[in-house]
Amino acid sequence: MNRGRPDARGFVAGAPLPPFGRASRWACAGGAELFRLGVGEGATAKRLLALGEAGVGGFVDGGTDDEGVWLARDLSGTGLDELLRAPERKGPWPWREALAIAERIAVALAACEKASLFPGPLTPGAVLVRGERVTLPSPRLVGALLGAQEGGAGRGSGEISPLWTPPEQAGGAMWDSAANRYVLGLVLYRLLAGEHPFSGAGLRHALDEAAQREAPPFVEKIAHELPSGLQSLVLRLLHPDPARRPAGVQGVADDLGRFLRGEAAGARRAPAPDKPRRTLPSAPERAEEKTATVAPTQPPARKRERSRPARPWKTLVPIGAGLAVAALALSRLGAAPPAPSRPSITPIAALSSTQTAAEDCAACHPRQAAEWRRSVMAHSVKSPLFNALESFIEEQVGRDDDCPHGAGILRRVDSSTACRDRQSGVAVTGSGGEHWCVNCHSPAEKMERPLPPWDGRPGGDAATRRPVRDLLGQRGLEGISCGFCHTVHGPVSPRGGRGYQGNPTWTSFVTGAVFPARPEDTRGLFGIANSGYEQRPEEFLREARSGAPAAIAPGPDGQLDPGVHRRPPASARDYLGTSEFCGSCHDVRLFGSDVIGARRGEHFKRLRNAYSEWAAWARDEERRGKTAATCQDCHMSTYPGICEPGAPASGAVEPECPPGTHFVARAPGSFPEGRVADNSPRSSAITTHYFSGVDVPLSPEFPDALIDEATLDAHQIPLGARRRRDLLLRHTFRFDIDGARRSGAGLEVPIVVENVGAGHRVPAGFSQEREIWVHLVVRDRDGRVIYEVGRVDRPDEDLRDKVFVRVNTNPSSLDARGRPEGLFGADVRDGPDVPRWSPPPELGGISFRGKGLVNFQNGFLRCVRCIGVIGPDGRCEPGPGQGFLRADRFEDGDYDLDTGECRSNLSGGHELFETYFPLGALDASRGIAKGPDAIVDTRSLPPNVPLRYTYDLGAAGGRAPFRVEARLLFRAFPPFLIRAFAGYEREQARRGLRPSGPSITEEALDRLEVVELAKVTAEVP
């Protein structure tokens, strides 16, 4: 946008107009309007200008000045309905003029379809024409983007004539993008032919004609003048079978443009079905319902009686009789004859196994698809950090002279190409769990194009060793999408008799022993962790096993199937609403026995533990007589709240809500009201598909526009990923300074942190990398800093509890057996914020005393021996020449992969040394790259347990009173982690091992943010 005042651009504010949502308005000369928005509304303004450029909304100019953001809107012009009624425009229009108007309408509709927005019903009255300019005012869409309670009256918002109503919408279906494409065909036919395609049958029978027969071809004289292929395109837009109409409007716009330029059009024909299909009725009579548009004001979210997601299939199939909308319209013209029998129509072709992408589902479920596109689920396999970590594991774990390209320990194995352990002969390839990462990050891989078996031998096929994203097809790259979740039947079961089990075990390549990773199986709770879901696409897709479309028939519970897919069994629908479904992937158990976990009888490592933590919390809730919220109740609802219009009553800034709105809390399980599908006959409680969490995707494919969207959706949930993240984080903690006071000559500052908003520990997920820490600063009355800890000045600056002197990311250094030495090891020394707390938080506890950094990040441990001096308390102290680096007094201990035993000259927990990467070496020059020998999971904050950290501080030289300020901060990843993987990927790309470039670069650091979650102050007299 331009920097400058609107009057300099010709838009001078005149008489004030009523506000429009968050915008103030003034009239301008020539019928234009000047809109003014707040300083933080730049993203909204850019979006409206982009839509205006495409012909939607009417915004023609904008900029910023000292007063904030301004926009100019010009809705001058004549309605196309008026032009069609004008005596001088009777009959056919010149085909070039007709195509020019239709093409601009198509371009406008295409811009909305691409952005998953709905401009409102298309009719001739919803189109403004001024010279060569064509505009869809789209008042409700503009109102939704600007937070207006109603979009306001405007063209296309009143009663729609049955002549311009598609047959499906005449039957009661919700007006959607497909309906607008049909009306575009009606408009184009009317302009070219000079008459409505079904006017010959009379108004009363127009809808019946449209639903049951094809539009008549143009008369010979008109058809002869048209470019070849244009008539065919118009007739396809109006085909009575929706499956034969164009599936999107962008191709229509492209073809119209080619006709205007005199080029051959390449219109794509929708595939015709092999056989006639039984068809479904559309919606029941709902004459009292108004046609829906974008973002009507929603009623308050309601809490469901049961804490599980809505069952969308209950409203996918509208059953009833009568062309209600048409009957209502026709009744106003005079006495109507008996209502004709309602046509049977199929809204869209049945989905097949190759049509389960989000864009396929968006035809009926555009809201869900648009929300999913804004979620981390859509980027689970595009994540730069995921691809870099997965490649590192495959390329470096198990690498030696016999297997110089890495063992592929978590990839698919072929016994003829597998890397094997020298001593045991057991395959290392796949031993940690075949497709252990891929099964959860790209489950569609199994249905589309399975990854090839890894070949790391000398001369092995390099194509098998590419990063995951380079091996996947288009559906696989969608990550966790509609086609996965809605084809899941339930958890895998050892007694199920089906082939796929996920990764219930891992195999020791040292001994060949097989170890279970799902102890819940012994309690009859199947499918927890390591992709323990079972897919049965045949329960959802309408393809018979032969591949032919199956007949529509009642589902397992007697209810009619939707036209495009089956109605899955109730048990499958119920499973999707459970935390156990989430637990199939959100508990992640790594191969190898954990030194600490083995003492509990567990022979795996709990890399991610969100489900197990939730299950422990849920049991506590049940003991208290409460019903525990599920994962879906928090991450697929309006929890923790929405943003309603109006400034906060307190006057405080609420950065998680857009300007002009304020936060209103919603409890877990509060779901918004809406339609499950565009043609659902009524509203119900629905699940959101943002899957809001603490991540903003690092992937460059996740555009900045989706991070910073400043507007709300129809349910008053922020669209921007940043605001949704902040909403969740800022309502998770209680953070206080609990009675700071003088203590002798010093100060005693207790802070209390409690997880009050999550049913699992926080940080969760990859908790060894998430950073949640305290920045504390104490100043005396002169403003002099007495003590400060936890400060970072930039989002890409590491915490100061440690200093990375050197991180080795070059895989060139090998030991005598060809194993990488020192790779992803770090030379680390203590920083100024080194924590000195008693007892050490990693040992557990609820009260700690000392000073230094408070960081709730979990960590990785390695079995070591002391090569320094063992002190009286059993700790390893530095010997001569040691002590500058944390690891220089240690060497690797003897860790047993099978038993988890750590054989060392240290004990009492001192035999475990903390490292900082999920896989790596002891330090930058010693040790082979491997997974951790144990995992710290006790620093994170458990639900509803206050943790107290009391700082004992000196105050020498300071003058009272002392002012204490504490902030609780969050960062998704530590900068050193991203820098290390960027360095490794840069080196692998230099070696020619990344055909599509490095998986991650330092540019990912630009996505890091330090988020302030809470701030408290206190004064010590």
PDB file of N, CA and C in Angstrom, residues 111-142:
ATOM      1  N   ALA A 111     -10.983 -15.779  -7.690  1.00  0.00           N
ATOM      2  CA  ALA A 111     -10.202 -15.221  -6.577  1.00  0.00           C
ATOM      3  C   ALA A 111     -10.799 -15.658  -5.243  1.00  0.00           C
ATOM      4  N   CYS A 112     -12.122 -15.700  -5.166  1.00  0.00           N
ATOM      5  CA  CYS A 112     -12.773 -16.132  -3.925  1.00  0.00           C
ATOM      6  C   CYS A 112     -12.589 -17.627  -3.699  1.00  0.00           C
ATOM      7  N   GLU A 113     -12.747 -18.422  -4.749  1.00  0.00           N
ATOM      8  CA  GLU A 113     -12.554 -19.863  -4.586  1.00  0.00           C
ATOM      9  C   GLU A 113     -11.142 -20.178  -4.127  1.00  0.00           C
ATOM     10  N   LYS A 114     -10.163 -19.501  -4.693  1.00  0.00           N
ATOM     11  CA  LYS A 114      -8.767 -19.750  -4.315  1.00  0.00           C
ATOM     12  C   LYS A 114      -8.525 -19.431  -2.853  1.00  0.00           C
ATOM     13  N   ALA A 115      -9.189 -18.395  -2.339  1.00  0.00           N
ATOM     14  CA  ALA A 115      -9.010 -17.979  -0.941  1.00  0.00           C
ATOM     15  C   ALA A 115     -10.005 -18.657  -0.013  1.00  0.00           C
ATOM     16  N   SER A 116     -10.790 -19.618  -0.533  1.00  0.00           N
ATOM     17  CA  SER A 116     -11.813 -20.291   0.268  1.00  0.00           C
ATOM     18  C   SER A 116     -12.784 -19.286   0.883  1.00  0.00           C
ATOM     19  N   LEU A 117     -13.158 -18.273   0.098  1.00  0.00           N
ATOM     20  CA  LEU A 117     -14.129 -17.277   0.521  1.00  0.00           C
ATOM     21  C   LEU A 117     -15.360 -17.382  -0.368  1.00  0.00           C
ATOM     22  N   PHE A 118     -16.507 -16.969   0.178  1.00  0.00           N
ATOM     23  CA  PHE A 118     -17.740 -17.000  -0.598  1.00  0.00           C
ATOM     24  C   PHE A 118     -18.234 -15.577  -0.784  1.00  0.00           C
ATOM     25  N   PRO A 119     -18.378 -15.108  -2.034  1.00  0.00           N
ATOM     26  CA  PRO A 119     -18.747 -13.701  -2.268  1.00  0.00           C
ATOM     27  C   PRO A 119     -20.228 -13.418  -2.130  1.00  0.00           C
ATOM     28  N   GLY A 120     -21.035 -14.437  -1.843  1.00  0.00           N
ATOM     29  CA  GLY A 120     -22.477 -14.288  -1.829  1.00  0.00           C
ATOM     30  C   GLY A 120     -23.075 -14.855  -3.104  1.00  0.00           C
ATOM     31  N   PRO A 121     -24.388 -15.067  -3.129  1.00  0.00           N
ATOM     32  CA  PRO A 121     -25.017 -15.633  -4.326  1.00  0.00           C
ATOM     33  C   PRO A 121     -24.833 -14.728  -5.536  1.00  0.00           C
ATOM     34  N   LEU A 122     -24.509 -15.328  -6.654  1.00  0.00           N
ATOM     35  CA  LEU A 122     -24.349 -14.582  -7.904  1.00  0.00           C
ATOM     36  C   LEU A 122     -25.701 -14.494  -8.603  1.00  0.00           C
ATOM     37  N   THR A 123     -26.100 -13.292  -8.942  1.00  0.00           N
ATOM     38  CA  THR A 123     -27.267 -13.024  -9.780  1.00  0.00           C
ATOM     39  C   THR A 123     -26.910 -11.823 -10.644  1.00  0.00           C
ATOM     40  N   PRO A 124     -27.677 -11.534 -11.690  1.00  0.00           N
ATOM     41  CA  PRO A 124     -27.395 -10.300 -12.444  1.00  0.00           C
ATOM     42  C   PRO A 124     -27.452  -9.055 -11.561  1.00  0.00           C
ATOM     43  N   GLY A 125     -28.309  -9.064 -10.528  1.00  0.00           N
ATOM     44  CA  GLY A 125     -28.381  -7.923  -9.637  1.00  0.00           C
ATOM     45  C   GLY A 125     -27.196  -7.798  -8.711  1.00  0.00           C
ATOM     46  N   ALA A 126     -26.328  -8.817  -8.631  1.00  0.00           N
ATOM     47  CA  ALA A 126     -25.140  -8.786  -7.781  1.00  0.00           C
ATOM     48  C   ALA A 126     -23.896  -8.427  -8.573  1.00  0.00           C
ATOM     49  N   VAL A 127     -24.084  -7.900  -9.799  1.00  0.00           N
ATOM     50  CA  VAL A 127     -22.969  -7.526 -10.667  1.00  0.00           C
ATOM     51  C   VAL A 127     -23.135  -6.072 -11.080  1.00  0.00           C
ATOM     52  N   LEU A 128     -22.092  -5.268 -10.868  1.00  0.00           N
ATOM     53  CA  LEU A 128     -22.080  -3.877 -11.305  1.00  0.00           C
ATOM     54  C   LEU A 128     -21.184  -3.737 -12.526  1.00  0.00           C
ATOM     55  N   VAL A 129     -21.665  -3.014 -13.531  1.00  0.00           N
ATOM     56  CA  VAL A 129     -20.908  -2.813 -14.765  1.00  0.00           C
ATOM     57  C   VAL A 129     -20.734  -1.319 -14.975  1.00  0.00           C
ATOM     58  N   ARG A 130     -19.484  -0.912 -15.184  1.00  0.00           N
ATOM     59  CA  ARG A 130     -19.181   0.482 -15.494  1.00  0.00           C
ATOM     60  C   ARG A 130     -18.074   0.481 -16.538  1.00  0.00           C
ATOM     61  N   GLY A 131     -18.466   0.676 -17.792  1.00  0.00           N
ATOM     62  CA  GLY A 131     -17.487   0.580 -18.863  1.00  0.00           C
ATOM     63  C   GLY A 131     -16.918  -0.832 -18.913  1.00  0.00           C
ATOM     64  N   GLU A 132     -15.590  -0.930 -18.861  1.00  0.00           N
ATOM     65  CA  GLU A 132     -14.952  -2.237 -18.885  1.00  0.00           C
ATOM     66  C   GLU A 132     -14.791  -2.828 -17.479  1.00  0.00           C
ATOM     67  N   ARG A 133     -15.189  -2.064 -16.471  1.00  0.00           N
ATOM     68  CA  ARG A 133     -15.034  -2.520 -15.095  1.00  0.00           C
ATOM     69  C   ARG A 133     -16.275  -3.292 -14.653  1.00  0.00           C
ATOM     70  N   VAL A 134     -16.048  -4.472 -14.077  1.00  0.00           N
ATOM     71  CA  VAL A 134     -17.124  -5.313 -13.549  1.00  0.00           C
ATOM     72  C   VAL A 134     -16.807  -5.619 -12.094  1.00  0.00           C
ATOM     73  N   THR A 135     -17.780  -5.412 -11.207  1.00  0.00           N
ATOM     74  CA  THR A 135     -17.545  -5.563  -9.777  1.00  0.00           C
ATOM     75  C   THR A 135     -18.648  -6.398  -9.139  1.00  0.00           C
ATOM     76  N   LEU A 136     -18.236  -7.309  -8.248  1.00  0.00           N
ATOM     77  CA  LEU A 136     -19.179  -7.981  -7.357  1.00  0.00           C
ATOM     78  C   LEU A 136     -19.085  -7.269  -6.004  1.00  0.00           C
ATOM     79  N   PRO A 137     -20.079  -6.499  -5.579  1.00  0.00           N
ATOM     80  CA  PRO A 137     -19.957  -5.756  -4.316  1.00  0.00           C
ATOM     81  C   PRO A 137     -19.746  -6.653  -3.099  1.00  0.00           C
ATOM     82  N   SER A 138     -20.352  -7.843  -3.082  1.00  0.00           N
ATOM     83  CA  SER A 138     -20.153  -8.832  -2.004  1.00  0.00           C
ATOM     84  C   SER A 138     -20.238  -8.200  -0.618  1.00  0.00           C
ATOM     85  N   PRO A 139     -21.382  -7.591  -0.268  1.00  0.00           N
ATOM     86  CA  PRO A 139     -21.452  -6.860   1.006  1.00  0.00           C
ATOM     87  C   PRO A 139     -21.217  -7.728   2.223  1.00  0.00           C
ATOM     88  N   ARG A 140     -21.717  -8.952   2.210  1.00  0.00           N
ATOM     89  CA  ARG A 140     -21.532  -9.788   3.398  1.00  0.00           C
ATOM     90  C   ARG A 140     -20.089 -10.256   3.550  1.00  0.00           C
ATOM     91  N   LEU A 141     -19.426 -10.534   2.457  1.00  0.00           N
ATOM     92  CA  LEU A 141     -18.016 -10.910   2.540  1.00  0.00           C
ATOM     93  C   LEU A 141     -17.195  -9.752   3.095  1.00  0.00           C
ATOM     94  N   VAL A 142     -17.420  -8.552   2.570  1.00  0.00           N
ATOM     95  CA  VAL A 142     -16.695  -7.384   3.077  1.00  0.00           C
ATOM     96  C   VAL A 142     -17.025  -7.174   4.550  1.00  0.00           C
TER      97      VAL A 142
END
